[in-house]
């Protein structure tokens, strides 16, 4: 059952949610109903009473142009009827199979960015220590094109805003897919460290994120990639995360943290290849909150919608230090959680392709990159 043990005062954790924001997230075909499922499950447990719920304020053109190119912004603003769509232009800007042209696309983009900017403002103002926006986390969008179900990169824009108050930001990506859009945005930046844990196999989207990719120019050594193989389990994932997070933070010492919690490394995700349960994520989230820095938690991938809702509800409870029953309360979407109706995601029988040796080799390589980062910082 719920226990009244939320972190500090109610204002310390802010939860960004409102009908318009949920509608924007649910408008993307691959994620229809996911945002509403998540919000309904969080409220069914009464967790919204433990947080300050803040409505999102939509972004404007000026906000979005702080990262995205003028040509791409102008394309997104076009209201193009289906029969008159410019196929060449759509191809140029990444609109196609995974990112179809949608009605009111510009309004959707402004809404999605607005959710994460609203959350970021809560942190920079000092009103909150932790902000949650499960409608954010679109980490594949590039400066001038959509990619991987992501039309706009709310993460890059949120980090930009955070840097107005927090000089050094650590970005952590737990999605099964490499956080390529965020990495590319900050490839040359010595103020943002991007740390991505992701599956990397031949042909597995987006195929980037090798451990040797460490940033460029002034941003060299500020990019850290932690690739793993198919079938990773809780023990292996937690081992990777714990082995890297704390050594990194001893060197970089961030002023704020952004953590993308894509749920597609969970067991049973149709587009992932991981075999994680909720425990892997909630353990990592606990380590992130233990850093005691202003922190923004975002959503991301997650194609088994009910499991994704379970995960983000479990993370919300973890952040609040508010244990919840494994029995899902009856609510509007209760039927989605049959036949067991429990807040658990069980691991499958899939054997992990990762070995202790392969994990240790990756950790050794990443530690070497962290050491180079330390040497770089000492020279400044």
Coordinates of C-alpha atoms in Angstrom, one line a residue:
X1 CA 0.0 0.0 0.0
X2 CA 1.0 3.6 -0.4
X3 CA 3.1 5.0 2.4
X4 CA 3.3 8.7 3.2
X5 CA 7.1 9.0 2.9
X6 CA 7.5 11.4 0.0
X7 CA 10.8 13.2 -0.3
X8 CA 10.7 16.4 1.8
X9 CA 8.0 18.8 0.9
X10 CA 5.5 18.3 -1.9
X11 CA 7.2 21.1 -3.9
X12 CA 10.5 19.2 -4.2
X13 CA 9.2 17.0 -7.0
X14 CA 7.2 18.5 -9.8
X15 CA 5.2 16.5 -12.3
X16 CA 4.4 18.2 -15.7
X17 CA 1.1 17.0 -17.1
X18 CA -2.0 18.4 -18.6
X19 CA -4.6 17.2 -21.2
X20 CA -2.9 19.1 -24.1
X21 CA 0.5 17.7 -23.4
X22 CA -0.8 14.2 -23.1
X23 CA -2.7 14.6 -26.3
X24 CA 0.5 15.8 -28.1
X25 CA 2.4 12.7 -27.0
X26 CA -0.5 10.4 -27.9
X27 CA -0.8 11.9 -31.4
X28 CA 2.4 10.2 -32.5
X29 CA 1.2 6.9 -34.1
X30 CA 3.8 4.6 -32.5
X31 CA 2.8 5.9 -29.0
X32 CA -1.0 6.3 -29.2
X33 CA -2.6 6.1 -25.7
X34 CA 0.8 5.6 -24.0
X35 CA 0.8 9.0 -22.3
X36 CA -2.8 8.7 -21.1
X37 CA -2.1 5.2 -19.9
X38 CA 0.9 6.4 -17.9
X39 CA -0.8 9.4 -16.4
X40 CA -3.9 7.3 -15.4
X41 CA -1.7 4.7 -13.7
X42 CA 0.3 7.3 -11.8
X43 CA -3.0 9.0 -10.6
X44 CA -4.6 5.6 -9.8
X45 CA -1.9 5.1 -7.1
X46 CA -2.5 8.6 -5.8
X47 CA 1.1 9.6 -6.6
X48 CA 0.0 13.0 -8.1
X49 CA -1.0 14.0 -4.6
X50 CA 2.6 13.6 -3.5
X51 CA 3.9 16.0 -6.1
X52 CA 3.2 19.4 -7.4
X53 CA 1.4 19.0 -10.7
X54 CA 2.3 21.7 -13.2
X55 CA 0.6 22.3 -16.5
X56 CA 2.8 22.6 -19.5
X57 CA 3.4 25.9 -21.4
X58 CA 3.8 25.4 -25.1
X59 CA 7.1 26.4 -26.7
X60 CA 7.2 29.1 -29.4
X61 CA 9.2 29.4 -32.6
X62 CA 12.0 31.3 -30.8
X63 CA 12.4 28.4 -28.3
X64 CA 12.6 25.8 -31.0
X65 CA 15.1 27.7 -33.2
X66 CA 17.6 27.7 -30.4
X67 CA 18.5 24.3 -31.7
X68 CA 16.6 23.4 -34.8
X69 CA 17.5 24.9 -38.2
X70 CA 15.4 27.6 -39.9
X71 CA 14.6 25.4 -42.9
X72 CA 13.4 22.6 -40.7
X73 CA 11.3 24.9 -38.5
X74 CA 9.7 26.5 -41.6
X75 CA 8.9 23.0 -42.9
X76 CA 7.3 21.9 -39.7
X77 CA 5.1 25.1 -39.8
X78 CA 3.6 24.1 -43.1
X79 CA 0.1 22.8 -43.1
X80 CA 0.4 20.5 -46.1
X81 CA -2.7 18.6 -47.2
X82 CA -1.9 15.0 -47.9
X83 CA -2.6 15.1 -51.6
X84 CA -0.2 18.1 -52.1
X85 CA 2.6 16.9 -49.9
X86 CA 6.1 17.5 -51.2
X87 CA 7.7 14.1 -51.0
X88 CA 11.2 15.3 -51.7
X89 CA 10.9 17.9 -48.9
X90 CA 9.6 15.3 -46.6
X91 CA 12.5 12.9 -47.4
X92 CA 14.9 15.8 -46.8
X93 CA 13.6 16.5 -43.4
X94 CA 13.1 12.9 -42.3
X95 CA 9.4 12.7 -42.6
X96 CA 8.4 9.3 -43.7
X97 CA 7.7 5.8 -42.4
X98 CA 8.6 6.3 -38.7
X99 CA 7.8 10.0 -38.6
X100 CA 4.8 10.5 -40.8
X101 CA 3.5 14.0 -41.6
X102 CA 0.7 14.7 -39.0
X103 CA -2.1 17.2 -38.8
X104 CA -1.1 20.3 -36.8
X105 CA 2.5 19.1 -36.7
X106 CA 3.8 22.5 -35.6
X107 CA 1.4 22.6 -32.7
X108 CA 2.4 19.1 -31.7
X109 CA 6.1 20.0 -31.8
X110 CA 5.5 23.2 -29.7
X111 CA 3.6 21.1 -27.2
X112 CA 6.2 18.4 -26.8
X113 CA 9.1 20.9 -26.4
X114 CA 7.0 23.0 -24.0
X115 CA 6.6 20.0 -21.6
X116 CA 10.3 19.7 -21.1
X117 CA 11.0 23.4 -21.0
X118 CA 8.3 23.8 -18.4
X119 CA 10.0 21.1 -16.3
X120 CA 13.5 22.7 -16.9
X121 CA 12.2 26.1 -15.7
X122 CA 11.0 24.5 -12.5
X123 CA 14.6 23.5 -11.8
X124 CA 16.3 26.7 -12.9
X125 CA 13.9 28.8 -10.8
X126 CA 14.7 26.7 -7.7
X127 CA 11.1 25.8 -7.1
X128 CA 11.8 22.1 -7.4
X129 CA 14.7 19.7 -7.1
X130 CA 13.3 17.0 -9.3
X131 CA 11.1 17.4 -12.4
X132 CA 9.3 14.6 -14.2
X133 CA 8.0 14.8 -17.8
X134 CA 7.0 11.4 -19.2
X135 CA 5.9 13.1 -22.4
X136 CA 9.5 14.1 -23.2
X137 CA 12.6 12.3 -24.1
X138 CA 12.7 12.5 -27.9
X139 CA 16.4 11.8 -28.3
X140 CA 16.8 10.9 -32.0
X141 CA 15.6 14.2 -33.6
X142 CA 18.5 16.0 -35.3
X143 CA 19.0 19.7 -35.8
X144 CA 17.5 19.7 -39.3
X145 CA 15.4 16.5 -39.5
X146 CA 13.1 14.1 -37.7
X147 CA 14.3 10.6 -36.9
X148 CA 13.3 7.5 -35.0
X149 CA 9.7 8.6 -34.1
X150 CA 11.2 11.9 -32.9
X151 CA 10.1 15.1 -34.6
X152 CA 11.9 17.5 -32.2
X153 CA 14.6 17.3 -29.7
X154 CA 13.1 18.5 -26.5
X155 CA 16.1 17.2 -24.5
X156 CA 18.6 19.4 -26.3
X157 CA 16.4 22.4 -25.7
X158 CA 15.8 21.5 -22.1
X159 CA 19.6 21.1 -21.5
X160 CA 20.2 24.5 -23.2
X161 CA 17.8 26.1 -20.7
X162 CA 19.2 24.3 -17.7
X163 CA 22.7 25.7 -18.7
X164 CA 21.4 29.2 -18.1
X165 CA 21.5 28.4 -14.3
X166 CA 23.7 25.3 -14.2
X167 CA 27.0 25.6 -16.0
X168 CA 27.7 21.8 -16.3
X169 CA 25.0 19.3 -17.2
X170 CA 25.2 15.5 -17.2
X171 CA 22.9 13.8 -19.7
X172 CA 22.2 10.1 -19.0
X173 CA 20.3 8.0 -21.6
X174 CA 18.9 4.6 -20.5
X175 CA 16.9 3.9 -23.7
X176 CA 17.8 0.7 -25.5
X177 CA 18.7 2.8 -28.5
X178 CA 21.7 5.2 -28.7
X179 CA 20.9 8.8 -27.9
X180 CA 22.3 10.0 -31.1
X181 CA 20.4 13.3 -31.5
X182 CA 21.5 14.6 -28.1
X183 CA 25.1 13.4 -28.6
X184 CA 25.4 15.1 -32.0
X185 CA 24.0 18.3 -30.6
X186 CA 26.7 18.5 -27.8
X187 CA 29.5 16.7 -29.7
X188 CA 31.7 19.8 -29.5
X189 CA 30.6 21.1 -26.1
X190 CA 32.8 20.9 -23.0
X191 CA 29.9 21.9 -20.8
X192 CA 27.6 18.9 -21.3
X193 CA 28.6 15.3 -20.8
X194 CA 26.4 12.8 -22.7
X195 CA 26.4 9.2 -21.2
X196 CA 24.4 6.7 -23.3
X197 CA 23.9 3.0 -22.3
X198 CA 22.5 1.2 -25.3
X199 CA 22.3 -2.0 -27.3
X200 CA 24.6 -2.0 -30.2
X201 CA 24.4 -4.7 -32.8
X202 CA 24.8 -4.8 -36.6
X203 CA 21.7 -3.3 -38.1
X204 CA 20.2 -2.3 -34.7
X205 CA 18.9 1.3 -34.9
X206 CA 20.5 3.8 -35.1
X207 CA 23.8 1.8 -35.4
X208 CA 25.8 4.6 -33.8
X209 CA 27.3 4.9 -30.3
X210 CA 30.6 3.0 -30.3
X211 CA 32.7 3.1 -27.2
X212 CA 35.4 4.9 -29.3
X213 CA 33.0 7.8 -30.0
X214 CA 34.2 10.4 -27.5
X215 CA 33.3 13.8 -28.8
X216 CA 35.1 16.3 -31.0
X217 CA 37.1 19.5 -30.7
X218 CA 36.6 21.2 -27.4
X219 CA 34.0 18.5 -26.6
X220 CA 36.5 15.6 -27.0
X221 CA 36.2 13.2 -24.0
X222 CA 32.8 14.7 -23.0
X223 CA 30.9 12.0 -25.0
X224 CA 30.7 8.6 -23.3
X225 CA 29.1 5.6 -24.9
X226 CA 28.4 2.3 -23.1
X227 CA 27.3 -0.2 -25.7
X228 CA 26.0 -3.7 -24.8
X229 CA 24.8 -6.7 -26.6
X230 CA 21.3 -8.2 -27.0
X231 CA 19.5 -9.8 -24.0
X232 CA 21.1 -7.7 -21.2
X233 CA 19.7 -8.5 -17.8
X234 CA 19.2 -6.5 -14.6
X235 CA 22.4 -7.6 -12.9
X236 CA 24.5 -6.8 -16.0
X237 CA 22.8 -3.4 -16.6
X238 CA 23.1 -2.3 -13.0
X239 CA 26.8 -3.4 -13.0
X240 CA 27.5 -1.3 -16.0
X241 CA 25.7 1.7 -14.7
X242 CA 27.2 1.6 -11.2
X243 CA 30.7 1.0 -12.5
X244 CA 30.6 4.2 -14.7
X245 CA 28.3 6.8 -13.0
X246 CA 30.3 7.4 -9.9
X247 CA 33.8 7.5 -11.4
X248 CA 32.4 9.9 -14.0
X249 CA 30.8 12.2 -11.5
X250 CA 33.9 12.4 -9.4
X251 CA 35.7 13.8 -12.5
X252 CA 32.9 15.9 -14.1
X253 CA 30.9 17.0 -11.0
X254 CA 27.7 18.1 -12.8
X255 CA 25.6 21.0 -11.6
X256 CA 22.4 19.4 -12.9
X257 CA 21.4 16.1 -14.5
X258 CA 18.9 15.1 -17.2
X259 CA 18.0 11.4 -17.3
X260 CA 16.1 9.9 -20.3
X261 CA 14.3 6.8 -19.2
X262 CA 13.3 5.1 -22.4
X263 CA 11.4 1.9 -21.5
X264 CA 12.4 -0.2 -24.5
X265 CA 15.2 -2.1 -22.8
X266 CA 12.5 -3.9 -20.8
X267 CA 11.7 -7.5 -21.4
X268 CA 8.9 -8.0 -24.0
X269 CA 9.4 -4.7 -25.8
X270 CA 8.8 -5.3 -29.5
X271 CA 11.5 -3.0 -30.8
X272 CA 14.1 -3.6 -28.1
X273 CA 16.4 -6.5 -27.4
X274 CA 16.9 -6.1 -23.7
X275 CA 15.6 -8.4 -20.9
X276 CA 15.3 -5.9 -18.1
X277 CA 12.7 -5.6 -15.4
X278 CA 11.6 -2.5 -13.5
X279 CA 14.4 -3.1 -11.0
X280 CA 17.2 -2.3 -13.4
X281 CA 15.7 1.2 -14.1
X282 CA 14.6 2.0 -10.5
X283 CA 18.0 1.1 -9.2
X284 CA 19.7 3.4 -11.7
X285 CA 17.2 6.1 -10.9
X286 CA 18.0 5.8 -7.2
X287 CA 21.7 6.3 -8.0
X288 CA 20.9 9.4 -10.0
X289 CA 18.8 10.9 -7.2
X290 CA 21.6 10.1 -4.8
X291 CA 23.8 12.6 -6.7
X292 CA 21.5 15.2 -5.0
X293 CA 21.6 17.5 -8.1
X294 CA 18.7 19.3 -9.7
X295 CA 17.4 16.5 -12.0
X296 CA 15.0 16.2 -14.9
X297 CA 13.6 12.8 -15.7
X298 CA 12.1 12.3 -19.1
X299 CA 10.4 9.5 -21.0
X300 CA 11.5 8.2 -24.4
X301 CA 11.1 4.9 -26.2
X302 CA 8.8 2.1 -25.0
X303 CA 6.6 0.2 -27.5
X304 CA 4.9 -2.2 -25.1
X305 CA 2.6 0.6 -23.8
X306 CA 1.3 -1.0 -20.6
X307 CA 4.9 -2.0 -19.5
X308 CA 6.1 1.5 -20.3
X309 CA 3.3 2.9 -18.1
X310 CA 4.3 0.5 -15.3
X311 CA 8.0 1.6 -15.6
X312 CA 7.3 5.3 -15.4
X313 CA 4.9 4.9 -12.6
X314 CA 7.5 2.8 -10.7
X315 CA 10.2 5.5 -11.3
X316 CA 7.8 8.2 -10.1
X317 CA 7.2 6.2 -6.9
X318 CA 11.0 5.6 -6.6
X319 CA 11.8 9.3 -6.9
X320 CA 9.1 10.1 -4.3
X321 CA 10.5 7.3 -2.0
X322 CA 6.9 6.2 -1.8
X323 CA 6.5 2.4 -2.1
X324 CA 3.3 1.3 -3.9
X325 CA 1.4 -2.0 -4.0
X326 CA 2.2 -4.5 -6.7
X327 CA -1.5 -4.8 -7.3
X328 CA -2.6 -2.3 -9.9
X329 CA -5.6 -0.2 -8.6
X330 CA -8.8 -0.4 -10.6
X331 CA -9.1 2.6 -13.0
X332 CA -10.0 3.6 -16.5
X333 CA -7.3 1.5 -18.2
X334 CA -7.3 -1.4 -15.7
X335 CA -8.1 -3.9 -18.5
X336 CA -4.7 -3.2 -20.2
X337 CA -2.8 -4.9 -17.4
X338 CA -4.4 -8.4 -17.5
X339 CA -4.2 -11.2 -16.8
X340 CA -2.1 -10.6 -13.7
X341 CA -2.9 -6.9 -13.0
X342 CA 0.4 -6.4 -11.2
X343 CA 3.0 -3.7 -11.4
X344 CA 5.7 -6.0 -12.5
X345 CA 7.5 -6.8 -15.7
X346 CA 9.1 -10.3 -15.6
X347 CA 12.3 -11.2 -17.3
X348 CA 12.0 -13.5 -20.3
X349 CA 13.9 -16.7 -20.9
X350 CA 16.2 -14.9 -23.4
X351 CA 19.9 -15.6 -22.8
X352 CA 22.1 -12.6 -22.6
X353 CA 24.7 -12.2 -25.3
X354 CA 26.8 -10.2 -22.8
X355 CA 29.5 -11.9 -20.8
X356 CA 31.3 -10.7 -17.7
X357 CA 34.4 -10.4 -19.9
X358 CA 32.6 -8.3 -22.5
X359 CA 31.1 -6.0 -19.8
X360 CA 34.5 -5.6 -18.1
X361 CA 36.1 -4.7 -21.5
X362 CA 33.5 -2.0 -22.1
X363 CA 33.9 -0.7 -18.5
X364 CA 37.7 -0.6 -18.9
X365 CA 37.4 1.3 -22.2
X366 CA 34.9 3.8 -20.7
X367 CA 37.1 4.3 -17.6
X368 CA 40.0 5.1 -19.9
X369 CA 37.8 7.7 -21.6
X370 CA 36.9 9.2 -18.2
X371 CA 40.6 9.3 -17.3
X372 CA 41.2 11.3 -20.5
X373 CA 38.4 13.6 -19.5
X374 CA 40.0 14.1 -16.1
X375 CA 43.4 14.9 -17.7
X376 CA 41.6 17.4 -20.1
X377 CA 39.9 19.2 -17.2
X378 CA 43.2 19.4 -15.3
X379 CA 44.8 21.2 -18.2
X380 CA 42.1 24.0 -18.1

